[in-house]
mmCIF file of C-alpha atoms in Angstrom:
data_model
loop_
_atom_site.group_PDB
_atom_site.id
_atom_site.type_symbol
_atom_site.label_atom_id
_atom_site.label_comp_id
_atom_site.label_asym_id
_atom_site.label_seq_id
_atom_site.Cartn_x
_atom_site.Cartn_y
_atom_site.Cartn_z
ATOM 1 C CA MET Q 1 -25.433 -0.788 -45.683
ATOM 2 C CA ALA Q 2 -23.987 -4.390 -45.456
ATOM 3 C CA GLU Q 3 -20.617 -3.979 -46.840
ATOM 4 C CA TRP Q 4 -20.548 -0.960 -45.233
ATOM 5 C CA SER Q 5 -21.229 -2.468 -41.968
ATOM 6 C CA GLY Q 6 -18.712 -5.365 -42.506
ATOM 7 C CA LEU Q 7 -15.435 -2.951 -43.882
ATOM 8 C CA VAL Q 8 -15.873 -1.044 -40.470
ATOM 9 C CA LEU Q 9 -15.675 -4.188 -38.803
ATOM 10 C CA ARG Q 10 -12.554 -4.849 -40.845
ATOM 11 C CA LEU Q 11 -10.820 -2.047 -40.371
ATOM 12 C CA TRP Q 12 -11.551 -1.910 -36.744
ATOM 13 C CA CYS Q 13 -10.199 -5.957 -37.012
ATOM 14 C CA CYS Q 14 -6.312 -3.887 -38.397
ATOM 15 C CA PHE Q 15 -6.343 -1.163 -36.311
ATOM 16 C CA LEU Q 16 -6.485 -3.717 -33.540
ATOM 17 C CA LEU Q 17 -4.155 -6.324 -34.465
ATOM 18 C CA VAL Q 18 -1.861 -2.877 -34.921
ATOM 19 C CA MET Q 19 -2.383 -1.274 -32.048
ATOM 20 C CA MET Q 20 -2.346 -4.399 -29.055
ATOM 21 C CA PRO Q 21 1.202 -5.539 -30.144
ATOM 22 C CA GLY Q 22 2.156 -1.988 -29.460
ATOM 23 C CA ALA Q 23 1.345 -1.706 -25.494
ATOM 24 C CA PRO Q 24 3.730 -4.389 -24.249
ATOM 25 C CA TYR Q 25 6.640 -2.816 -26.640
ATOM 26 C CA ALA Q 26 6.270 0.472 -25.256
ATOM 27 C CA ASN Q 27 5.687 -1.380 -21.892
ATOM 28 C CA ALA Q 28 9.271 -3.745 -22.949
ATOM 29 C CA GLN Q 29 10.787 -0.471 -23.721
ATOM 30 C CA GLU Q 30 10.149 1.733 -20.809
ATOM 31 C CA ALA Q 31 10.697 -1.123 -18.348
ATOM 32 C CA SER Q 32 14.738 -1.190 -19.413
ATOM 33 C CA VAL Q 33 17.991 0.400 -19.268
ATOM 34 C CA ARG Q 34 20.995 0.109 -21.486
ATOM 35 C CA VAL Q 35 24.277 0.643 -18.728
ATOM 36 C CA ALA Q 36 28.028 1.586 -19.469
ATOM 37 C CA VAL Q 37 30.619 0.242 -16.635
ATOM 38 C CA VAL Q 38 34.236 0.093 -16.829
ATOM 39 C CA GLY Q 39 35.108 -3.059 -17.118
ATOM 40 C CA GLY Q 40 36.419 -4.502 -14.510
ATOM 41 C CA ILE Q 41 33.087 -4.133 -13.011
ATOM 42 C CA GLU Q 42 31.882 -6.499 -15.398
ATOM 43 C CA MET Q 43 35.606 -8.845 -15.095
ATOM 44 C CA SER Q 44 35.241 -9.679 -11.530
ATOM 45 C CA GLY Q 45 31.938 -10.811 -11.769
ATOM 46 C CA VAL Q 46 30.646 -8.933 -9.605
ATOM 47 C CA TRP Q 47 27.835 -6.826 -12.452
ATOM 48 C CA SER Q 48 26.467 -9.780 -13.200
ATOM 49 C CA ARG Q 49 25.586 -10.481 -9.731
ATOM 50 C CA VAL Q 50 24.179 -7.235 -9.079
ATOM 51 C CA VAL Q 51 22.415 -7.413 -12.462
ATOM 52 C CA SER Q 52 20.060 -10.292 -11.952
ATOM 53 C CA ALA Q 53 19.537 -9.363 -8.477
ATOM 54 C CA ALA Q 54 18.721 -5.748 -9.843
ATOM 55 C CA GLU Q 55 16.288 -7.248 -12.845
ATOM 56 C CA GLN Q 56 14.413 -9.116 -9.883
ATOM 57 C CA ALA Q 57 13.540 -6.296 -7.565
ATOM 58 C CA LEU Q 58 12.647 -3.899 -10.224
ATOM 59 C CA ASP Q 59 10.989 -6.349 -12.488
ATOM 60 C CA ILE Q 60 12.937 -4.414 -15.482
ATOM 61 C CA THR Q 61 15.304 -5.606 -17.927
ATOM 62 C CA ILE Q 62 19.014 -4.362 -17.583
ATOM 63 C CA ASN Q 63 21.157 -4.101 -21.250
ATOM 64 C CA THR Q 64 25.184 -3.995 -20.523
ATOM 65 C CA VAL Q 65 26.340 -1.836 -23.872
ATOM 66 C CA MET Q 66 29.952 -1.896 -23.115
ATOM 67 C CA ALA Q 67 32.054 -2.255 -20.147
ATOM 68 C CA SER Q 68 35.449 -1.167 -21.328
ATOM 69 C CA PRO Q 69 38.190 2.312 -20.421
ATOM 70 C CA LYS Q 70 36.716 5.536 -19.567
ATOM 71 C CA GLU Q 71 37.771 6.472 -22.661
ATOM 72 C CA GLY Q 72 34.657 4.333 -24.567
ATOM 73 C CA ILE Q 73 32.376 4.698 -21.849
ATOM 74 C CA VAL Q 74 32.141 7.743 -21.180
ATOM 75 C CA PRO Q 75 30.919 8.880 -25.223
ATOM 76 C CA ALA Q 76 28.904 6.278 -24.747
ATOM 77 C CA PHE Q 77 26.968 7.581 -22.072
ATOM 78 C CA MET Q 78 27.061 12.050 -23.427
ATOM 79 C CA ASN Q 79 25.980 10.136 -26.328
ATOM 80 C CA GLY Q 80 22.662 8.132 -25.573
ATOM 81 C CA HIS Q 81 23.436 5.106 -25.686
ATOM 82 C CA ALA Q 82 23.251 4.476 -22.163
ATOM 83 C CA GLU Q 83 21.367 5.737 -19.863
ATOM 84 C CA LEU Q 84 23.266 4.806 -16.951
ATOM 85 C CA LEU Q 85 26.920 4.928 -15.814
ATOM 86 C CA LEU Q 86 29.472 3.049 -13.526
ATOM 87 C CA ILE Q 87 32.965 4.252 -13.579
ATOM 88 C CA HIS Q 88 35.525 5.685 -11.336
ATOM 89 C CA GLY Q 89 35.034 9.127 -10.354
ATOM 90 C CA GLY Q 90 37.180 11.757 -11.234
ATOM 91 C CA ASP Q 91 37.563 14.774 -13.421
ATOM 92 C CA GLU Q 92 35.507 13.015 -16.156
ATOM 93 C CA THR Q 93 32.600 12.490 -13.764
ATOM 94 C CA PHE Q 94 32.377 16.272 -12.398
ATOM 95 C CA ALA Q 95 32.341 17.216 -16.440
ATOM 96 C CA LEU Q 96 29.724 14.900 -17.280
ATOM 97 C CA GLN Q 97 27.598 16.866 -14.621
ATOM 98 C CA ALA Q 98 29.225 20.134 -14.917
ATOM 99 C CA LEU Q 99 28.406 20.024 -18.486
ATOM 100 C CA GLY Q 100 24.798 18.390 -17.442
ATOM 101 C CA TYR Q 101 25.091 15.193 -19.046
ATOM 102 C CA ALA Q 102 24.486 13.794 -15.340
ATOM 103 C CA ASP Q 103 23.068 14.632 -12.609
ATOM 104 C CA MET Q 104 24.396 14.250 -9.516
ATOM 105 C CA LEU Q 105 26.575 11.766 -8.747
ATOM 106 C CA ARG Q 106 26.813 8.856 -6.122
ATOM 107 C CA THR Q 107 29.257 6.867 -4.871
ATOM 108 C CA TRP Q 108 29.031 3.249 -5.415
ATOM 109 C CA GLY Q 109 31.495 0.657 -4.234
ATOM 110 C CA TYR Q 110 35.087 0.210 -4.020
ATOM 111 C CA ASN Q 111 37.630 -1.323 -5.787
ATOM 112 C CA GLU Q 112 41.106 -2.480 -4.379
ATOM 113 C CA PHE Q 113 44.140 -1.669 -5.297
ATOM 114 C CA ALA Q 114 47.730 -3.982 -4.983
ATOM 115 C CA ILE Q 115 51.602 -3.354 -4.372
ATOM 116 C CA VAL Q 116 52.903 -5.597 -6.936
ATOM 117 C CA GLY Q 117 56.012 -6.021 -6.957
ATOM 118 C CA PRO Q 118 59.301 -8.395 -8.365
ATOM 119 C CA GLU Q 119 58.682 -12.035 -7.308
ATOM 120 C CA ASN Q 120 62.743 -11.420 -5.658
ATOM 121 C CA ASP Q 121 60.853 -8.837 -3.234
ATOM 122 C CA PRO Q 122 64.562 -7.165 -3.088
ATOM 123 C CA ALA Q 123 62.470 -4.493 -0.482
ATOM 124 C CA GLY Q 124 61.340 -7.094 1.588
ATOM 125 C CA VAL Q 125 57.496 -6.139 0.883
ATOM 126 C CA ARG Q 126 56.043 -9.269 1.134
ATOM 127 C CA GLY Q 127 53.521 -9.549 4.448
ATOM 128 C CA ALA Q 128 53.475 -5.823 4.776
ATOM 129 C CA GLU Q 129 50.441 -5.400 7.399
ATOM 130 C CA SER Q 130 50.052 -1.910 5.120
ATOM 131 C CA GLY Q 131 50.165 -0.089 2.041
ATOM 132 C CA GLN Q 132 52.041 2.429 4.087
ATOM 133 C CA GLU Q 133 54.671 0.174 5.591
ATOM 134 C CA ALA Q 134 55.122 -1.153 2.106
ATOM 135 C CA VAL Q 135 55.947 1.833 0.793
ATOM 136 C CA GLN Q 136 58.335 2.768 4.213
ATOM 137 C CA ARG Q 137 60.195 -0.881 3.810
ATOM 138 C CA ILE Q 138 60.462 0.917 -0.147
ATOM 139 C CA GLN Q 139 62.053 3.301 0.190
ATOM 140 C CA ALA Q 140 64.404 2.577 2.975
ATOM 141 C CA ALA Q 141 66.353 -0.241 0.586
ATOM 142 C CA GLY Q 142 66.306 1.860 -1.954
ATOM 143 C CA GLN Q 143 64.231 0.343 -4.434
ATOM 144 C CA PRO Q 144 62.115 2.527 -7.884
ATOM 145 C CA VAL Q 145 59.077 3.102 -7.512
ATOM 146 C CA MET Q 146 56.706 2.972 -11.509
ATOM 147 C CA LEU Q 147 55.449 6.516 -11.916
ATOM 148 C CA PHE Q 148 52.274 5.173 -13.869
ATOM 149 C CA ARG Q 149 50.239 7.573 -15.477
ATOM 150 C CA ASP Q 150 47.055 6.485 -14.000
ATOM 151 C CA PRO Q 151 45.990 9.188 -11.590
ATOM 152 C CA GLY Q 152 43.696 7.046 -9.188
ATOM 153 C CA SER Q 153 47.023 5.202 -8.547
ATOM 154 C CA TYR Q 154 49.438 8.022 -8.333
ATOM 155 C CA ASN Q 155 46.209 9.513 -5.584
ATOM 156 C CA ILE Q 156 46.608 6.541 -3.631
ATOM 157 C CA LEU Q 157 50.147 6.013 -3.585
ATOM 158 C CA GLN Q 158 49.918 10.248 -2.422
ATOM 159 C CA LYS Q 159 47.176 9.148 0.519
ATOM 160 C CA LEU Q 160 50.549 6.177 1.511
ATOM 161 C CA PHE Q 161 53.452 8.766 1.170
ATOM 162 C CA GLU Q 162 51.726 11.000 4.033
ATOM 163 C CA GLN Q 163 50.654 9.047 5.969
ATOM 164 C CA ALA Q 164 54.074 7.631 6.116
ATOM 165 C CA GLY Q 165 55.429 11.495 6.286
ATOM 166 C CA MET Q 166 57.743 11.083 3.417
ATOM 167 C CA THR Q 167 57.164 13.170 0.126
ATOM 168 C CA PRO Q 168 58.140 11.766 -3.828
ATOM 169 C CA ALA Q 169 61.369 13.130 -3.621
ATOM 170 C CA ASP Q 170 62.413 10.544 -0.406
ATOM 171 C CA PHE Q 171 61.868 7.764 -3.694
ATOM 172 C CA THR Q 172 63.315 6.314 -7.041
ATOM 173 C CA TRP Q 173 61.093 6.705 -9.330
ATOM 174 C CA VAL Q 174 60.507 5.195 -12.774
ATOM 175 C CA ALA Q 175 58.763 7.160 -16.005
ATOM 176 C CA ASP Q 176 55.510 4.992 -17.327
ATOM 177 C CA GLY Q 177 57.310 4.324 -20.808
ATOM 178 C CA ALA Q 178 54.508 1.782 -21.956
ATOM 179 C CA ARG Q 179 52.258 1.988 -24.976
ATOM 180 C CA ARG Q 180 49.350 0.618 -23.388
ATOM 181 C CA PRO Q 181 48.714 1.274 -19.168
ATOM 182 C CA GLN Q 182 47.724 -2.764 -19.185
ATOM 183 C CA GLN Q 183 51.567 -3.195 -19.876
ATOM 184 C CA ILE Q 184 53.120 -1.434 -17.083
ATOM 185 C CA LEU Q 185 53.814 -4.316 -14.936
ATOM 186 C CA ARG Q 186 55.935 -5.875 -17.691
ATOM 187 C CA GLN Q 187 58.092 -2.121 -17.671
ATOM 188 C CA ALA Q 188 58.589 -2.689 -13.681
ATOM 189 C CA SER Q 189 59.348 -6.192 -14.537
ATOM 190 C CA GLN Q 190 62.343 -4.625 -16.916
ATOM 191 C CA ARG Q 191 63.688 -2.171 -14.399
ATOM 192 C CA GLY Q 192 63.044 -3.616 -10.962
ATOM 193 C CA ALA Q 193 60.594 -1.419 -9.731
ATOM 194 C CA TYR Q 194 57.712 -1.951 -7.620
ATOM 195 C CA ALA Q 195 54.100 -0.624 -8.924
ATOM 196 C CA LEU Q 196 50.255 0.530 -7.161
ATOM 197 C CA VAL Q 197 47.565 -1.145 -9.634
ATOM 198 C CA GLY Q 198 44.752 -2.391 -9.378
ATOM 199 C CA HIS Q 199 43.536 -5.360 -8.204
ATOM 200 C CA ILE Q 200 41.186 -7.055 -10.994
ATOM 201 C CA PRO Q 201 42.893 -6.705 -13.864
ATOM 202 C CA VAL Q 202 46.265 -8.425 -12.468
ATOM 203 C CA ALA Q 203 44.362 -11.530 -11.397
ATOM 204 C CA PHE Q 204 42.884 -11.544 -14.187
ATOM 205 C CA GLY Q 205 45.215 -11.244 -16.390
ATOM 206 C CA ARG Q 206 45.038 -7.921 -18.141
ATOM 207 C CA MET Q 207 48.559 -6.552 -16.443
ATOM 208 C CA SER Q 208 49.940 -10.068 -15.662
ATOM 209 C CA SER Q 209 53.983 -9.745 -16.490
ATOM 210 C CA PRO Q 210 56.022 -12.989 -15.435
ATOM 211 C CA GLY Q 211 58.356 -12.645 -12.740
ATOM 212 C CA MET Q 212 56.260 -9.757 -10.858
ATOM 213 C CA GLU Q 213 53.152 -10.661 -7.758
ATOM 214 C CA ILE Q 214 51.198 -9.771 -5.940
ATOM 215 C CA MET Q 215 52.930 -7.822 -2.784
ATOM 216 C CA VAL Q 216 49.447 -6.257 -0.547
ATOM 217 C CA THR Q 217 46.237 -5.799 -0.794
ATOM 218 C CA GLY Q 218 43.563 -5.008 1.773
ATOM 219 C CA ASP Q 219 44.532 -1.500 3.017
ATOM 220 C CA PRO Q 220 41.057 0.362 3.088
ATOM 221 C CA VAL Q 221 43.505 3.479 2.376
ATOM 222 C CA MET Q 222 44.261 1.474 -1.211
ATOM 223 C CA ARG Q 223 40.515 1.781 -2.437
ATOM 224 C CA ARG Q 224 39.209 4.025 -5.403
ATOM 225 C CA ALA Q 225 35.232 4.870 -5.694
ATOM 226 C CA TYR Q 226 33.198 4.124 -8.449
ATOM 227 C CA VAL Q 227 30.373 6.290 -8.879
ATOM 228 C CA ILE Q 228 26.796 6.524 -10.553
ATOM 229 C CA ALA Q 229 25.927 8.608 -13.068
ATOM 230 C CA THR Q 230 22.598 8.528 -13.951
ATOM 231 C CA PRO Q 231 20.974 11.316 -16.746
ATOM 232 C CA GLY Q 232 20.900 15.216 -16.479
ATOM 233 C CA ILE Q 233 19.096 17.763 -18.539
ATOM 234 C CA ASN Q 234 21.481 17.492 -21.249
ATOM 235 C CA HIS Q 235 21.864 14.055 -22.302
ATOM 236 C CA PRO Q 236 19.583 12.684 -24.792
ATOM 237 C CA ALA Q 237 17.860 10.088 -23.068
ATOM 238 C CA ALA Q 238 13.603 10.120 -23.261
ATOM 239 C CA GLU Q 239 12.123 10.648 -19.297
ATOM 240 C CA SER Q 240 10.653 7.611 -19.289
ATOM 241 C CA ALA Q 241 14.871 6.323 -19.776
ATOM 242 C CA LYS Q 242 15.622 8.688 -17.457
ATOM 243 C CA VAL Q 243 12.697 7.268 -14.784
ATOM 244 C CA GLN Q 244 14.040 4.044 -15.174
ATOM 245 C CA ALA Q 245 17.478 4.680 -15.402
ATOM 246 C CA ALA Q 246 16.874 6.591 -11.417
ATOM 247 C CA ARG Q 247 14.924 3.442 -10.198
ATOM 248 C CA LEU Q 248 17.990 1.064 -11.057
ATOM 249 C CA ALA Q 249 20.540 4.284 -9.135
ATOM 250 C CA ASP Q 250 18.585 3.983 -6.304
ATOM 251 C CA PHE Q 251 18.669 0.130 -6.138
ATOM 252 C CA LEU Q 252 22.240 -0.156 -6.443
ATOM 253 C CA LEU Q 253 22.682 2.583 -3.560
ATOM 254 C CA SER Q 254 19.467 0.005 -1.288
ATOM 255 C CA ASP Q 255 20.911 -2.261 0.905
ATOM 256 C CA ALA Q 256 20.048 -5.368 -1.465
ATOM 257 C CA GLY Q 257 21.919 -3.634 -4.561
ATOM 258 C CA GLN Q 258 24.782 -3.223 -1.583
ATOM 259 C CA SER Q 259 24.404 -6.548 -0.643
ATOM 260 C CA ALA Q 260 24.931 -7.935 -3.377
ATOM 261 C CA MET Q 261 27.690 -7.275 -4.729
ATOM 262 C CA LEU Q 262 29.237 -9.268 -2.664
ATOM 263 C CA PRO Q 263 29.967 -13.537 -3.037
ATOM 264 C CA GLU Q 264 27.751 -15.935 -0.720
ATOM 265 C CA GLY Q 265 30.056 -18.092 1.167
ATOM 266 C CA ALA Q 266 33.576 -17.628 1.104
ATOM 267 C CA MET Q 267 35.240 -14.294 1.049
ATOM 268 C CA ASP Q 268 39.110 -14.432 -0.723
ATOM 269 C CA ASP Q 269 38.394 -13.013 -3.467
ATOM 270 C CA VAL Q 270 36.242 -9.463 -2.674
ATOM 271 C CA TRP Q 271 37.290 -7.452 -5.639
ATOM 272 C CA LEU Q 272 34.542 -4.625 -5.070
ATOM 273 C CA LEU Q 273 33.412 -3.683 -1.821
ATOM 274 C CA PRO Q 274 29.884 -1.496 -0.867
ATOM 275 C CA ARG Q 275 30.399 1.809 -0.713
ATOM 276 C CA ALA Q 276 30.317 1.404 3.421
ATOM 277 C CA GLU Q 277 33.948 0.243 2.669
ATOM 278 C CA ALA Q 278 34.185 3.721 1.991
ATOM 279 C CA SER Q 279 38.485 4.575 3.786
ATOM 280 C CA ILE Q 280 38.666 8.282 3.821
ATOM 281 C CA GLU Q 281 38.952 9.155 8.020
ATOM 282 C CA LEU Q 282 36.249 12.688 7.534
ATOM 283 C CA THR Q 283 36.404 12.853 11.618
ATOM 284 C CA ARG Q 284 40.182 12.858 11.269
ATOM 285 C CA GLY Q 285 40.933 16.528 10.962
ATOM 286 C CA ASN Q 286 38.570 17.536 13.718
ATOM 287 C CA GLU Q 287 40.520 15.221 16.156
ATOM 288 C CA GLU Q 288 43.548 16.522 15.513
#
């Protein structure tokens, strides 16, 4: 009888040893979110500030599993390697939502674009107070503009043309023939053309080219929205992971999360802006 009691006791102790580590591990798994972001968000230093604030506020672990162009992070999100996606809003995000991989899309913030041109500035663009004024000077001087394959850049140019009362036919274009998008400014330099590109890759050397300089930036019209995508009904994430992703998304959109995007002190190098900096004048049509 004593031997039987001892055996039961040993089995019970083994059971406890197996089960006790399991609970903290499960909690650790539940209290984490895997995130994929566009490379510029991490490169700019903004994401590290936001992650620090979110982890402290929510008591979770944020694992940035990928920071790369959309060609890499969209499949990572669809395949379940990430439970939250930060990416420019566009056709890819609409498709994710339509196919049930993403839940409701919400705007997180905006990044700055810049007009870049030859350092000798033949159109006299340097010092222009807005993107509209810059394209007017380029058109008046008959200088060429790069037709960049990036749809975001072209959409912003279209808005500037509309402001200036112009159409693409009013400009001399240089077709984008670079093998990689990051080489666009090399081609612009060779052709003496101006280009509109994201400020972050230029500032951090991802699109650098000798003889090219940033001419105009800081125009609210020259911004593009980042959106948050969390798992939809067809996303392979576990329900517990979806809950944590939703918690993180809510924090990113909260006052605390939005404030974390901005650096403390000097505001000279602000690459990403809170979503309150929307550039679309929604009331303009009603006022006219």
